[in-house]
């Protein structure tokens, strides 16, 4: 059985239109990419899609009420909503520095959630 999926590559600003052909559950070919990154993205997106998650968490005693955070690397796409629910419950104490680990292991992925902004204490 052969299946075709149409994607837009998000690896660079070109946004190439990709056509990924899957035969018997395996990627047979990727077309439409202008660089090797597009081919790798197309293969990964149809077999094991992942994303970097960005969000905010509440800060206690800080100059700002929240701090921006992101996953240190990509996590499985199906874990994004679980990640959002967990982050909703997290509160950190100021001061917060860029790179501080806010959550050690996001939803069992082994990936830490890190601060991406400095929030001084008041």
PDB file of C-alpha atoms in Angstrom:
ATOM      1  CA  UNK A   1       0.000   0.000   0.000  1.00  0.00           C
ATOM      2  CA  UNK A   2       1.363   3.416  -0.985  1.00  0.00           C
ATOM      3  CA  UNK A   3       0.415   6.676   0.733  1.00  0.00           C
ATOM      4  CA  UNK A   4       1.393  10.252  -0.171  1.00  0.00           C
ATOM      5  CA  UNK A   5       1.569  13.102   2.356  1.00  0.00           C
ATOM      6  CA  UNK A   6       1.938  16.786   1.518  1.00  0.00           C
ATOM      7  CA  UNK A   7       3.948  18.861   4.033  1.00  0.00           C
ATOM      8  CA  UNK A   8       5.529  22.281   4.368  1.00  0.00           C
ATOM      9  CA  UNK A   9       9.103  22.054   5.637  1.00  0.00           C
ATOM     10  CA  UNK A  10       9.737  24.205   8.729  1.00  0.00           C
ATOM     11  CA  UNK A  11      13.516  23.754   8.938  1.00  0.00           C
ATOM     12  CA  UNK A  12      14.395  27.036   7.224  1.00  0.00           C
ATOM     13  CA  UNK A  13      12.679  30.183   5.895  1.00  0.00           C
ATOM     14  CA  UNK A  14      12.180  28.721   2.388  1.00  0.00           C
ATOM     15  CA  UNK A  15       9.176  26.649   3.503  1.00  0.00           C
ATOM     16  CA  UNK A  16       9.504  24.072   0.732  1.00  0.00           C
ATOM     17  CA  UNK A  17       6.423  22.096  -0.228  1.00  0.00           C
ATOM     18  CA  UNK A  18       7.269  18.444   0.335  1.00  0.00           C
ATOM     19  CA  UNK A  19       5.647  15.334  -1.049  1.00  0.00           C
ATOM     20  CA  UNK A  20       6.477  12.285   1.051  1.00  0.00           C
ATOM     21  CA  UNK A  21       5.724   8.863  -0.376  1.00  0.00           C
ATOM     22  CA  UNK A  22       5.255   6.051   2.152  1.00  0.00           C
ATOM     23  CA  UNK A  23       5.139   2.432   1.012  1.00  0.00           C
ATOM     24  CA  UNK A  24       4.342  -0.374   3.451  1.00  0.00           C
ATOM     25  CA  UNK A  25       4.958   1.931   6.429  1.00  0.00           C
ATOM     26  CA  UNK A  26       8.416   3.044   5.233  1.00  0.00           C
ATOM     27  CA  UNK A  27       9.364   6.375   3.644  1.00  0.00           C
ATOM     28  CA  UNK A  28      10.132   5.610   0.024  1.00  0.00           C
ATOM     29  CA  UNK A  29      10.993   9.137  -1.135  1.00  0.00           C
ATOM     30  CA  UNK A  30      10.780  12.829  -0.308  1.00  0.00           C
ATOM     31  CA  UNK A  31      10.331  15.331  -3.136  1.00  0.00           C
ATOM     32  CA  UNK A  32      10.192  19.123  -3.293  1.00  0.00           C
ATOM     33  CA  UNK A  33      13.005  19.880  -0.861  1.00  0.00           C
ATOM     34  CA  UNK A  34      15.803  22.233  -1.927  1.00  0.00           C
ATOM     35  CA  UNK A  35      18.254  21.063   0.752  1.00  0.00           C
ATOM     36  CA  UNK A  36      19.079  17.878   2.698  1.00  0.00           C
ATOM     37  CA  UNK A  37      17.365  19.273   5.801  1.00  0.00           C
ATOM     38  CA  UNK A  38      14.033  19.109   3.972  1.00  0.00           C
ATOM     39  CA  UNK A  39      14.466  15.449   3.191  1.00  0.00           C
ATOM     40  CA  UNK A  40      15.359  14.659   6.809  1.00  0.00           C
ATOM     41  CA  UNK A  41      12.400  16.743   8.056  1.00  0.00           C
ATOM     42  CA  UNK A  42       9.952  14.990   5.719  1.00  0.00           C
ATOM     43  CA  UNK A  43      11.091  11.540   6.816  1.00  0.00           C
ATOM     44  CA  UNK A  44      10.958  12.431  10.505  1.00  0.00           C
ATOM     45  CA  UNK A  45       7.624  14.253  10.302  1.00  0.00           C
ATOM     46  CA  UNK A  46       5.771  11.239   8.892  1.00  0.00           C
ATOM     47  CA  UNK A  47       7.445   8.638  11.137  1.00  0.00           C
ATOM     48  CA  UNK A  48       8.158  10.378  14.470  1.00  0.00           C
ATOM     49  CA  UNK A  49       7.035  14.038  14.589  1.00  0.00           C
ATOM     50  CA  UNK A  50       8.601  16.165  17.336  1.00  0.00           C
ATOM     51  CA  UNK A  51       8.445  19.807  18.385  1.00  0.00           C
ATOM     52  CA  UNK A  52      10.184  22.262  20.694  1.00  0.00           C
ATOM     53  CA  UNK A  53       7.602  23.622  23.132  1.00  0.00           C
ATOM     54  CA  UNK A  54       7.628  27.243  24.283  1.00  0.00           C
ATOM     55  CA  UNK A  55       5.428  28.573  27.058  1.00  0.00           C
ATOM     56  CA  UNK A  56       5.481  30.488  30.336  1.00  0.00           C
ATOM     57  CA  UNK A  57       5.357  29.547  34.014  1.00  0.00           C
ATOM     58  CA  UNK A  58       4.344  31.643  36.995  1.00  0.00           C
ATOM     59  CA  UNK A  59       6.988  33.395  39.105  1.00  0.00           C
ATOM     60  CA  UNK A  60       6.631  34.183  42.814  1.00  0.00           C
ATOM     61  CA  UNK A  61       8.421  37.247  44.182  1.00  0.00           C
ATOM     62  CA  UNK A  62       9.672  38.398  40.810  1.00  0.00           C
ATOM     63  CA  UNK A  63       9.753  41.647  38.876  1.00  0.00           C
ATOM     64  CA  UNK A  64       7.528  39.877  36.327  1.00  0.00           C
ATOM     65  CA  UNK A  65       4.578  37.549  36.990  1.00  0.00           C
ATOM     66  CA  UNK A  66       5.794  34.902  34.526  1.00  0.00           C
ATOM     67  CA  UNK A  67       8.981  33.666  32.892  1.00  0.00           C
ATOM     68  CA  UNK A  68       9.269  32.327  29.353  1.00  0.00           C
ATOM     69  CA  UNK A  69      10.414  28.709  29.069  1.00  0.00           C
ATOM     70  CA  UNK A  70      11.172  26.160  26.364  1.00  0.00           C
ATOM     71  CA  UNK A  71      12.092  22.523  26.088  1.00  0.00           C
ATOM     72  CA  UNK A  72      15.852  22.048  25.829  1.00  0.00           C
ATOM     73  CA  UNK A  73      15.246  19.890  22.739  1.00  0.00           C
ATOM     74  CA  UNK A  74      12.276  18.582  20.831  1.00  0.00           C
ATOM     75  CA  UNK A  75       9.725  16.242  22.363  1.00  0.00           C
ATOM     76  CA  UNK A  76       7.191  13.901  20.721  1.00  0.00           C
ATOM     77  CA  UNK A  77       4.372  15.913  19.177  1.00  0.00           C
ATOM     78  CA  UNK A  78       1.739  13.850  21.016  1.00  0.00           C
ATOM     79  CA  UNK A  79       3.178  15.042  24.372  1.00  0.00           C
ATOM     80  CA  UNK A  80       2.602  18.774  23.715  1.00  0.00           C
ATOM     81  CA  UNK A  81      -0.796  19.027  25.425  1.00  0.00           C
ATOM     82  CA  UNK A  82       0.418  16.968  28.400  1.00  0.00           C
ATOM     83  CA  UNK A  83       3.360  19.353  28.668  1.00  0.00           C
ATOM     84  CA  UNK A  84       1.024  22.377  28.630  1.00  0.00           C
ATOM     85  CA  UNK A  85      -1.093  20.882  31.437  1.00  0.00           C
ATOM     86  CA  UNK A  86       1.991  20.249  33.585  1.00  0.00           C
ATOM     87  CA  UNK A  87       3.385  23.750  33.025  1.00  0.00           C
ATOM     88  CA  UNK A  88       0.074  25.262  34.106  1.00  0.00           C
ATOM     89  CA  UNK A  89       0.732  23.898  37.617  1.00  0.00           C
ATOM     90  CA  UNK A  90       4.371  24.997  37.951  1.00  0.00           C
ATOM     91  CA  UNK A  91       5.443  28.061  39.907  1.00  0.00           C
ATOM     92  CA  UNK A  92       9.083  29.107  40.397  1.00  0.00           C
ATOM     93  CA  UNK A  93      10.655  31.439  42.942  1.00  0.00           C
ATOM     94  CA  UNK A  94      12.526  34.543  41.737  1.00  0.00           C
ATOM     95  CA  UNK A  95      15.255  35.217  40.848  1.00  0.00           C
ATOM     96  CA  UNK A  96      15.188  33.165  37.650  1.00  0.00           C
ATOM     97  CA  UNK A  97      18.085  33.160  35.178  1.00  0.00           C
ATOM     98  CA  UNK A  98      18.249  32.157  31.533  1.00  0.00           C
ATOM     99  CA  UNK A  99      19.074  28.464  31.392  1.00  0.00           C
ATOM    100  CA  UNK A 100      17.672  27.598  34.831  1.00  0.00           C
ATOM    101  CA  UNK A 101      15.949  24.215  34.754  1.00  0.00           C
ATOM    102  CA  UNK A 102      12.297  24.770  35.607  1.00  0.00           C
ATOM    103  CA  UNK A 103      11.274  21.124  35.167  1.00  0.00           C
ATOM    104  CA  UNK A 104      13.804  18.254  35.012  1.00  0.00           C
ATOM    105  CA  UNK A 105      11.859  15.812  32.849  1.00  0.00           C
ATOM    106  CA  UNK A 106       8.937  16.992  30.723  1.00  0.00           C
ATOM    107  CA  UNK A 107       6.257  14.291  30.759  1.00  0.00           C
ATOM    108  CA  UNK A 108       8.664  11.373  30.860  1.00  0.00           C
ATOM    109  CA  UNK A 109      10.570  12.476  27.759  1.00  0.00           C
ATOM    110  CA  UNK A 110      13.871  13.000  29.575  1.00  0.00           C
ATOM    111  CA  UNK A 111      13.949  16.569  28.222  1.00  0.00           C
ATOM    112  CA  UNK A 112      14.244  19.483  30.676  1.00  0.00           C
ATOM    113  CA  UNK A 113      12.192  22.675  30.490  1.00  0.00           C
ATOM    114  CA  UNK A 114      14.482  25.716  30.800  1.00  0.00           C
ATOM    115  CA  UNK A 115      13.982  29.428  31.436  1.00  0.00           C
ATOM    116  CA  UNK A 116      14.611  31.716  28.477  1.00  0.00           C
ATOM    117  CA  UNK A 117      14.471  35.049  30.315  1.00  0.00           C
ATOM    118  CA  UNK A 118      15.949  36.577  33.438  1.00  0.00           C
ATOM    119  CA  UNK A 119      13.418  37.549  36.099  1.00  0.00           C
ATOM    120  CA  UNK A 120      14.973  39.369  39.053  1.00  0.00           C
ATOM    121  CA  UNK A 121      13.505  39.201  42.552  1.00  0.00           C
ATOM    122  CA  UNK A 122      11.739  42.266  43.945  1.00  0.00           C
TER     123      UNK A 122
END
